[in-house]
Coordinates of C-alpha atoms in Angstrom, one line a residue:
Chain A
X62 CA 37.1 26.4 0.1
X63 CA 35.8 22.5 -1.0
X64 CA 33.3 22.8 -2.9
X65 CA 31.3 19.1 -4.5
X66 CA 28.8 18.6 -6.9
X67 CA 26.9 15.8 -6.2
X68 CA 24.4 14.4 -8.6
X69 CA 21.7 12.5 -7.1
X70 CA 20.5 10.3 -10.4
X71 CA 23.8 9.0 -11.1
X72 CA 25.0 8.7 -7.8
X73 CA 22.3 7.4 -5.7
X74 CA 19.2 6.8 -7.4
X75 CA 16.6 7.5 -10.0
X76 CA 13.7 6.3 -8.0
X77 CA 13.8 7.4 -4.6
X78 CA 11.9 5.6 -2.1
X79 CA 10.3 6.4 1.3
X80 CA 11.4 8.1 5.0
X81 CA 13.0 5.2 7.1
X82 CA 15.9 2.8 6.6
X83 CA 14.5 0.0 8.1
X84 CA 11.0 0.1 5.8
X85 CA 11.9 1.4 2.7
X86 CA 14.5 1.1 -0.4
X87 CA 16.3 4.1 -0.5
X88 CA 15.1 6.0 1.5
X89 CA 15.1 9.5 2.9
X90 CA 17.1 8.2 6.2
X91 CA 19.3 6.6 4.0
X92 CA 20.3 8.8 1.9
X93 CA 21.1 11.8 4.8
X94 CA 23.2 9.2 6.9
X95 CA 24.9 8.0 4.5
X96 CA 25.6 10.5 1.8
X97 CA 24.5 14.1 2.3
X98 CA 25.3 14.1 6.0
X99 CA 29.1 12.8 5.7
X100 CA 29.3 15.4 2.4
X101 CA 28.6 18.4 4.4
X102 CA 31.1 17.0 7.0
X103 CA 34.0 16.8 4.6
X104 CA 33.2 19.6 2.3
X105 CA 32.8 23.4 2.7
X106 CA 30.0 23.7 0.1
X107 CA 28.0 20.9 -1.7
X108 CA 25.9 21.2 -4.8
X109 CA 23.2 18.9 -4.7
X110 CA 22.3 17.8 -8.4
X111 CA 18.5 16.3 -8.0
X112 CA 17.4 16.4 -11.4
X113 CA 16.4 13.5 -13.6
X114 CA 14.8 11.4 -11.3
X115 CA 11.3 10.1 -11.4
X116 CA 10.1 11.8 -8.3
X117 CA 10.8 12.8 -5.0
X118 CA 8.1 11.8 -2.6
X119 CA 7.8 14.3 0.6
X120 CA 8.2 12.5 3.1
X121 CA 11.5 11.4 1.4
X122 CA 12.4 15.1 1.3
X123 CA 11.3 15.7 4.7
X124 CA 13.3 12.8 6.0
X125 CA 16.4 14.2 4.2
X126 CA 16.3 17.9 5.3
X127 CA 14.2 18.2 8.3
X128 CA 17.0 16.7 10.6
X129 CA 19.6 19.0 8.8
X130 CA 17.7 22.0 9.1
X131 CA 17.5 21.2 13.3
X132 CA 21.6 20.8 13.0
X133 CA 22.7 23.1 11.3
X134 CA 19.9 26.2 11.2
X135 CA 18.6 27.2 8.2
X136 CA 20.6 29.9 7.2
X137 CA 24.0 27.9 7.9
X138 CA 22.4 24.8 5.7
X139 CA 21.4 27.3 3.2
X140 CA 25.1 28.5 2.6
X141 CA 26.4 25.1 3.3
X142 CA 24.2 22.9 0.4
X143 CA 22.8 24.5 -3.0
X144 CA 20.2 22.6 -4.0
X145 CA 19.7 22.2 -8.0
X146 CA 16.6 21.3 -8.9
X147 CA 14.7 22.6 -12.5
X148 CA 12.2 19.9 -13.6
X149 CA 10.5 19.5 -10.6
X150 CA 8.7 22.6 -9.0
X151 CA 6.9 20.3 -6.8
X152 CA 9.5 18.7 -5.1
X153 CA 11.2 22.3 -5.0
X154 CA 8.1 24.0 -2.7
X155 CA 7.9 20.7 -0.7
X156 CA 11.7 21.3 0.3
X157 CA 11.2 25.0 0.7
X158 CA 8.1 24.4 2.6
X159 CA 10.4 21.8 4.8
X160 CA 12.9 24.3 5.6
X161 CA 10.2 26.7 6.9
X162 CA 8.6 24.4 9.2
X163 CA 11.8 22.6 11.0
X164 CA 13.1 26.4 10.7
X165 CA 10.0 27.4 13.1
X166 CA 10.7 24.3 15.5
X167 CA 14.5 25.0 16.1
Chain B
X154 CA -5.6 -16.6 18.1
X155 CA -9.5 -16.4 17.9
X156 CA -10.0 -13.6 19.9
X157 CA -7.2 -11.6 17.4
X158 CA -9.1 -12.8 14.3
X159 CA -12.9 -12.0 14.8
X160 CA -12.3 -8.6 13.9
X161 CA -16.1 -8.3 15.8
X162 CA -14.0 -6.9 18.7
X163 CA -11.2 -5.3 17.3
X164 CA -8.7 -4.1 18.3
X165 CA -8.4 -6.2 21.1
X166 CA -7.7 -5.5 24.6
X167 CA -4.6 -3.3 25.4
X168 CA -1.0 -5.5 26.4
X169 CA 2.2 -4.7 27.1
X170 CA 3.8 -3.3 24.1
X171 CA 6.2 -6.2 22.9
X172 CA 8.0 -6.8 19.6
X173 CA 6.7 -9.8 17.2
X174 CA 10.3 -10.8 15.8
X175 CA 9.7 -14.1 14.6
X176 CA 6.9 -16.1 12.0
X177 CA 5.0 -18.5 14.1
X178 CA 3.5 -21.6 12.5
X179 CA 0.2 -23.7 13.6
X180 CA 1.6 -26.9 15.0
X181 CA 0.6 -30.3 12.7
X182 CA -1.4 -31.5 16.2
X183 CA -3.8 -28.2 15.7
X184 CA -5.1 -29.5 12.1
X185 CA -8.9 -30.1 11.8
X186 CA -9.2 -33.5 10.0
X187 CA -12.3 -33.7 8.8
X188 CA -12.3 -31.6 5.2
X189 CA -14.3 -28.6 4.5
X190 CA -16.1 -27.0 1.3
X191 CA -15.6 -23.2 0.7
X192 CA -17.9 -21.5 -1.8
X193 CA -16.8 -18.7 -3.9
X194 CA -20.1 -16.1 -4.1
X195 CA -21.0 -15.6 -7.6
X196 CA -20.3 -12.2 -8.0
X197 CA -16.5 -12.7 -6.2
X198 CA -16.1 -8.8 -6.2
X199 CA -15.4 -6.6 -3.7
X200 CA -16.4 -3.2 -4.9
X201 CA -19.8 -4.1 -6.5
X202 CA -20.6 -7.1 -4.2
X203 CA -18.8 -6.5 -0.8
X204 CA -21.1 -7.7 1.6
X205 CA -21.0 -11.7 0.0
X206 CA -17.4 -10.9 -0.7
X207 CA -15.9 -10.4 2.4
X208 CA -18.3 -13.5 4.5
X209 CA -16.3 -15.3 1.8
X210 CA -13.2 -14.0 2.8
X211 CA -14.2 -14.8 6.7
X212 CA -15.1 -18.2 5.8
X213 CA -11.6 -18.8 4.1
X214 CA -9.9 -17.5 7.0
X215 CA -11.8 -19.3 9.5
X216 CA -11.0 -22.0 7.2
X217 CA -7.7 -22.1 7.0
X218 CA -6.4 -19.8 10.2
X219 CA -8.7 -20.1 13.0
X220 CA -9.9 -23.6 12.6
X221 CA -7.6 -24.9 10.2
X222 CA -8.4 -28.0 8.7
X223 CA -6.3 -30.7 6.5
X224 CA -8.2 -30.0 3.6
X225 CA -9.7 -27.4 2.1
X226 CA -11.6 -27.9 -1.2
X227 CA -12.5 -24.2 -3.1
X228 CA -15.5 -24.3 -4.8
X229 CA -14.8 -22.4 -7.9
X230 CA -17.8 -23.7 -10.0
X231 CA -20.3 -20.7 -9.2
X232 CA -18.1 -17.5 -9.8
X233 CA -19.6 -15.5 -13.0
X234 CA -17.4 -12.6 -12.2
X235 CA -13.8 -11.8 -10.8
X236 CA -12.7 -8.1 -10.0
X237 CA -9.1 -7.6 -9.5
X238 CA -9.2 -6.3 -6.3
X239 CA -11.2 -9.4 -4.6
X240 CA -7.9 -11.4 -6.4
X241 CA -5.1 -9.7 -4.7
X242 CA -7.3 -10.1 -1.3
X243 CA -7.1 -14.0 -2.3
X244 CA -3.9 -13.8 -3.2
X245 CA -2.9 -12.3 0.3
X246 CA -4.8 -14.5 2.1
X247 CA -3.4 -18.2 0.5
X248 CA 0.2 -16.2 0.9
X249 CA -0.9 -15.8 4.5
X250 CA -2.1 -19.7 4.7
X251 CA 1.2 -21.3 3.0
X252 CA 2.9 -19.2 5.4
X253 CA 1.1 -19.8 8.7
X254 CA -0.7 -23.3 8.3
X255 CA 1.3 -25.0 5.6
X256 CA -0.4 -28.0 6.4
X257 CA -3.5 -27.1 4.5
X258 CA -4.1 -28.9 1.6
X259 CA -5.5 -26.8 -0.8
X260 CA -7.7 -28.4 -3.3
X261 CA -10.6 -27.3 -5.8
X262 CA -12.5 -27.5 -9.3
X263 CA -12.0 -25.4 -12.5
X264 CA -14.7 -22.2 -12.6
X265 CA -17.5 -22.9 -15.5
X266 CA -16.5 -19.4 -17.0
X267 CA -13.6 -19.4 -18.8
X268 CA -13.0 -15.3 -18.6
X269 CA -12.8 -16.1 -14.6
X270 CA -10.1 -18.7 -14.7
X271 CA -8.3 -16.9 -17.3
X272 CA -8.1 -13.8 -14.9
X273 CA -7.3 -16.0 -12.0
X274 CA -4.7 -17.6 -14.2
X275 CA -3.5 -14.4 -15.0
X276 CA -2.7 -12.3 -11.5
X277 CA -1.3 -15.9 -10.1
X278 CA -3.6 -17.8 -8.1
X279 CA -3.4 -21.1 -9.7
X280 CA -0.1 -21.4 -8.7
X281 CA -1.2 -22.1 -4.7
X282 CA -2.9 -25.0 -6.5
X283 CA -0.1 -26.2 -8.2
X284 CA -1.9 -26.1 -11.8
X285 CA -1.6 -23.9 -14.5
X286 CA -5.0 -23.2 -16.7
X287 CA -3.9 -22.9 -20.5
X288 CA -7.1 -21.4 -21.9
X289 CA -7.1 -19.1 -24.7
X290 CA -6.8 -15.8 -23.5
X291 CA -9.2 -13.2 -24.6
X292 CA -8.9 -10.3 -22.1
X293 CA -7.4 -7.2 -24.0
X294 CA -6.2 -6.7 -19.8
X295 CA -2.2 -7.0 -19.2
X296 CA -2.0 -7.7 -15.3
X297 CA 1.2 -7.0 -13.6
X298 CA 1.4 -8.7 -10.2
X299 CA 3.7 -8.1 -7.6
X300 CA 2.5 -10.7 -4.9
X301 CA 3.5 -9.3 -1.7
X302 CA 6.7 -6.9 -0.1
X303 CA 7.6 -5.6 3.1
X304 CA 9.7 -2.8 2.4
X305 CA 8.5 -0.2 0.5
X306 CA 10.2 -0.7 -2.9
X307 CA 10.5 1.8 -5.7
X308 CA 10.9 -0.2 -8.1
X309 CA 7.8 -2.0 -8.5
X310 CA 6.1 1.7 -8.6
X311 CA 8.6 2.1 -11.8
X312 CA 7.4 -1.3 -12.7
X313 CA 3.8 0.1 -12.6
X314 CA 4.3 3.1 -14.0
X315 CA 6.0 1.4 -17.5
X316 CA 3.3 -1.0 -17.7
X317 CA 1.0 1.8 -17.8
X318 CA 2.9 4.2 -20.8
X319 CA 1.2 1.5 -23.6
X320 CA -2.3 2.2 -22.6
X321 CA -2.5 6.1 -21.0
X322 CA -0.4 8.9 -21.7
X323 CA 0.8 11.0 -18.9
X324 CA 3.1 13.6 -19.2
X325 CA 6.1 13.5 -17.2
X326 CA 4.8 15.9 -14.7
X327 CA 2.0 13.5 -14.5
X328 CA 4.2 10.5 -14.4
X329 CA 6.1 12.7 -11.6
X330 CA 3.0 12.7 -9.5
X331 CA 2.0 9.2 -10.0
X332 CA 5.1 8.3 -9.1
X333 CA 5.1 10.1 -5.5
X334 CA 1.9 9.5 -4.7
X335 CA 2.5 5.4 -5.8
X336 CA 5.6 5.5 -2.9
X337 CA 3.5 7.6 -0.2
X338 CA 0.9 4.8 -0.3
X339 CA 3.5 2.0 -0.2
X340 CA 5.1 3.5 2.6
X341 CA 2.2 4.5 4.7
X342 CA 1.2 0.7 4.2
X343 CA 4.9 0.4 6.1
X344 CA 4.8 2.7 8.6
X345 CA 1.5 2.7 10.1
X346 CA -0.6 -0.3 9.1
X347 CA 1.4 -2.2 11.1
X348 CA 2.4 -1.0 14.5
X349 CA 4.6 -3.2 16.7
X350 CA 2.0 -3.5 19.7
X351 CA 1.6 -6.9 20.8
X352 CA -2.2 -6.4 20.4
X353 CA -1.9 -5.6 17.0
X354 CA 0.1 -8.8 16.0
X355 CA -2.0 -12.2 16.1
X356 CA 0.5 -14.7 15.3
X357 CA -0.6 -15.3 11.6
X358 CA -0.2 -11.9 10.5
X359 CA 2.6 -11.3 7.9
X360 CA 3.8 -7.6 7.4
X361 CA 3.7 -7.7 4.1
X362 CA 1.7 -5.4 1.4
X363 CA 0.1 -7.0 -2.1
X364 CA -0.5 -4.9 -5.2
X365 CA -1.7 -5.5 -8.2
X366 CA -2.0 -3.6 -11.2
X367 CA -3.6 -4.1 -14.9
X368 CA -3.9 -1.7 -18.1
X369 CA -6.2 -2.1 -21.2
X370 CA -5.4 -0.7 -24.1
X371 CA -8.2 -0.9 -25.6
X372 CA -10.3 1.0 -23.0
X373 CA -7.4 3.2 -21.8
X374 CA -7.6 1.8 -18.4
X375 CA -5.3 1.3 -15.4
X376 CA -6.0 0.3 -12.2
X377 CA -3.7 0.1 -9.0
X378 CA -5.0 -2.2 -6.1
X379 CA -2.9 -2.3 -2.6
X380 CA -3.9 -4.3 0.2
X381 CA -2.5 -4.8 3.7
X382 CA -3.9 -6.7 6.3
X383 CA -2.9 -4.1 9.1
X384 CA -5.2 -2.3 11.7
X385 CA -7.0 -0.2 9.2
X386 CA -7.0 3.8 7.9
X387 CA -9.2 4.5 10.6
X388 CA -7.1 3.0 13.4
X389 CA -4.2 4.1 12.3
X390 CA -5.9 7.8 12.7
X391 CA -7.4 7.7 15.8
X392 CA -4.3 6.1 17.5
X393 CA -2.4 9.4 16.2
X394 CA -4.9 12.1 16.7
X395 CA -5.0 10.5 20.3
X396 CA -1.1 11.5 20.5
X397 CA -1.9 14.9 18.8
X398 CA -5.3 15.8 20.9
X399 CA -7.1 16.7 17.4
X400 CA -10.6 16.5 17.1
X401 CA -11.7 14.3 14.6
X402 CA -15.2 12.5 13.1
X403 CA -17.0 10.1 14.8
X404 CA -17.7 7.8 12.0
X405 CA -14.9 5.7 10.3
X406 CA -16.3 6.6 6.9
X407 CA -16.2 10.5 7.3
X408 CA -12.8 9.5 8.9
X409 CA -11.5 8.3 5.9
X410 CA -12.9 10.7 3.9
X411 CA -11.5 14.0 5.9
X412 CA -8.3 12.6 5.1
X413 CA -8.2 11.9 1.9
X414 CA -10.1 14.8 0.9
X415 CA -8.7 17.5 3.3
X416 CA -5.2 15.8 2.9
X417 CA -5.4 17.7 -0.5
X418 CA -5.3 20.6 1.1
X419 CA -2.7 20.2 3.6
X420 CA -0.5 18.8 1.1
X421 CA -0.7 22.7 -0.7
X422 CA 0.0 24.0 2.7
X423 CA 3.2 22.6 2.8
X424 CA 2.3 18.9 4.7
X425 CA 4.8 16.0 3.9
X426 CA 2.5 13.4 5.5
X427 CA -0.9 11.5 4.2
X428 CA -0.1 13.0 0.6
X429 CA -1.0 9.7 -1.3
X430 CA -4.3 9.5 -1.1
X431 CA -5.2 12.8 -1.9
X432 CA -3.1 13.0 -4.8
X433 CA -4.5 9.7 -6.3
X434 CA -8.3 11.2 -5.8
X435 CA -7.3 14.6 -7.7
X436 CA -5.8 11.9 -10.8
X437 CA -9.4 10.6 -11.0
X438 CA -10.8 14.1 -10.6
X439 CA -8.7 14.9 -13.5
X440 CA -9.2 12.2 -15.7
X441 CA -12.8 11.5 -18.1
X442 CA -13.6 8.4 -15.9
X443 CA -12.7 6.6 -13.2
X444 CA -12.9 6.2 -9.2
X445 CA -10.8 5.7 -5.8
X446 CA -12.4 2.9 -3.9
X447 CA -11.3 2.1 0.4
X448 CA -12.6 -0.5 1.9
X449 CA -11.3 -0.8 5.6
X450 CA -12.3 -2.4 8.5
X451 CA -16.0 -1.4 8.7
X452 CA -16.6 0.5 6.2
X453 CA -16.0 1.2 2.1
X454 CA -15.7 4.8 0.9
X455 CA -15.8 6.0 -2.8
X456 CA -14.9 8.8 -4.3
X457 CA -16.4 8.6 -7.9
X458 CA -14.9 10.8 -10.7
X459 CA -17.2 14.0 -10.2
X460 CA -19.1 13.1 -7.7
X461 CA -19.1 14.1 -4.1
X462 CA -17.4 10.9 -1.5
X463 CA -19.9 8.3 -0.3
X464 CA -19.6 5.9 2.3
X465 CA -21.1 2.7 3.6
X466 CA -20.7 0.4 6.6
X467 CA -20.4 -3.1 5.9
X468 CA -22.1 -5.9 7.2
X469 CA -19.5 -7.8 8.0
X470 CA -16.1 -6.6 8.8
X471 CA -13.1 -6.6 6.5
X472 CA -9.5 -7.8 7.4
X473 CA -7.1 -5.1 6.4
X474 CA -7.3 -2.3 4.1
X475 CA -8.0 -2.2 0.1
X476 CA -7.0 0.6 -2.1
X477 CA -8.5 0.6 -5.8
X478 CA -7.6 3.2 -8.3
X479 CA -8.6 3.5 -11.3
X480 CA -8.6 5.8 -14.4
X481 CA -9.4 6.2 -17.8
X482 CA -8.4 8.7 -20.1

């Protein structure tokens, strides 16, 4: 089994940005289509590092998972990506809270 | 092109839906020559004074947009007071003048007040004049100006946020917050003040957002003001609810304030969208002083530290939408 830890600070960025490609600096978009999404492709299991950074804005968050909730189902994504996340309980019930809704929709 | 710019009528009648890809430019042939004399109002502020602020602000425009002339002289001579958020309107507007009607000359005479010219000096306007005033500064006010963007950009809300650690401290939750809530205002300036509708793009209009920020150490200030010269809060709203069949207010003041203060409450019930607003209103419900001022279109709002939202139509109405925030703590 492949598993990768992937740490979103040193990796990516400290400061993400907004939902879509085309109208924001790293954004949400961004960072599924070109990181997390070919990740969970290539790996059996990936550990998503997101601490250190100066904040995750929701709709950044919703723009990362929502879609991967839809593919995948949430209990599939669930076992697929661990997300580590311990200075931010914010960002942490926004993402929980993101999973529940695109859950409901699928 | 006038029929887009008296916002009188706006929004203007439905077209086809077609994508603005290119910057137009008035042709030299379209110049005015005769020269024309634009007053600043004394009190050049848009939160205390908005009324005489923004018939400036349609006088520039008519000025320089809809009848644009060779020369325009800027009668600086009568301001006794600046606030920050009526400069990054006039910021946005010459940006939007260099850019559309180049051909404008843009002259004018030094203010009698040295504080205004110093602030002028200070968030870059001179610079459209091609002067620089070297009067001794006296402002314990840092400003940080980022002139304009059209992408939503994080690192001018890191920018901010440094700027800000030498005269408030927030925690790092707090700097968290600010942080988020910086970005979702940014980026709903990105998505939705400027929709791709042909009716919604008059030929000068640059998608582009301008903020400017200042700290004081001195009074433990900051202040954050955005402006975009999009279709408004309001707009924006209706035009959504009318996808989502939601009831909403009749009045583009209570409008403005359902969302910002009801946003708070859908942003606890797990919501990932209009979360900006609402989180900078609870930072000035939090903090010893301060207030969230929105003045678009038609109307201003305020949301005063402790006090319940107010609104007021104005007179006159505004081009685009400004965002003040400010705290003190």
């Amino acid at each position: 089994m492949k598993t990768l830890t992937y740490n979103f600070a040193e990796e990516f960025t400290v400061s993400p940005g907004g939902r879509y490609e085309a109208r924001s600096e790293k954004s949400g978009e961004e960072f599924r289509k070109a990181v997390l999404q070919p990740l969970l492709e290539k790996y059996d299991r990936v550990i998503l590092d997101l601490n250190g950074v100066f904040g995750f804005p929701p709709s950044f968050l919703d723009e990362v998972f929502g879609p991967l909730v839809k593919k995948y189902g949430r209990s599939e994504l669930e076992r697929r990506l661990a997300i580590s996340l311990s200075d931010d309980d914010v960002a942490l019930r926004v993402i929980s809270s993101v999973y529940e809704k695109h859950s409901s929709r699928t | 092109m006038r029929r887009y710019l008296r916002s009188v009528s706006w929004p203007p009648p439905r077209r086809l839906a077609v994508k603005v890809t290119r910057k137009q430019k008035r042709k030299p042939s379209q110049y005015q020559r005769s020269a024309l004399v634009v007053k600043f109002p004394p009190r050049f502020d848009l939160i205390e004074s908005p009324d005489d602020t923004v018939n400036f602000f349609e006088e520039l425009r008519s000025a320089i947009l809809i009848r644009p002339r060779r020369k325009v002289a800027m009668d600086h001579q009568s301001i006794e007071q600046v606030s920050p958020a009526s400069g990054v309107v006039l910021i946005a507007e010459l940006f939007r003048a260099d850019s559309y009607a180049p051909r404008c000359k843009k002259t004018g005479n030094l203010p009698k007040r040295a504080e205004v010219a110093e602030i002028l000096q200070k968030i870059g306007y001179w610079k459209y004049f091609g002067v620089t005033y070297t009067g001794k500064s006296s402002s314990n006010r840092q400003f940080m100006l980022h002139e304009s963007g059209n992408r939503t950009t994080p690192k001018v809300v890191v920018d901010m946020i440094v700027h800000f650690r030498e005269a408030v401290r927030f925690t790092a939750r707090e700097e968290k917050r600010l942080y988020v809530a910086l970005i979702e205002c940014l980026d709903n300036v990105m998505n939705h003040a400027y929709p791709y509708q042909r009716r919604y793009n008059p030929p000068c209009l640059r998608h582009h957002w301008w903020v400017l920020a200042y700290r004081d150490s001195e009074t433990h200030e900051v202040c954050v003001c955005f402006y975009d010269q999009g279709v408004g809060i309001s707009e924006t709203m209706r035009r959504r609810a009318d996808n989502q069949l939601v009831l909403i207010p009749e009045t583009d003041g209570e409008l403005i304030i359902k969302a910002v203060v009801e946003g708070y409450q859908s942003r606890h019930l797990g919501s990932t969208r209009g979360t900006g607003l609402p989180s900078l209103k609870q930072f000035t419900d939090e903090a010893e002083s301060g207030e969230l001022v929105i003045v678009s279109r038609g109307v201003m709002c305020t949301f005063p530290h402790g006090k319940p939202p107010v609104y007021r139509d104005l007179a006159t109405p505004f081009c685009g939408t400004l965002i003040q925030w400010r705290i003190c703590r």
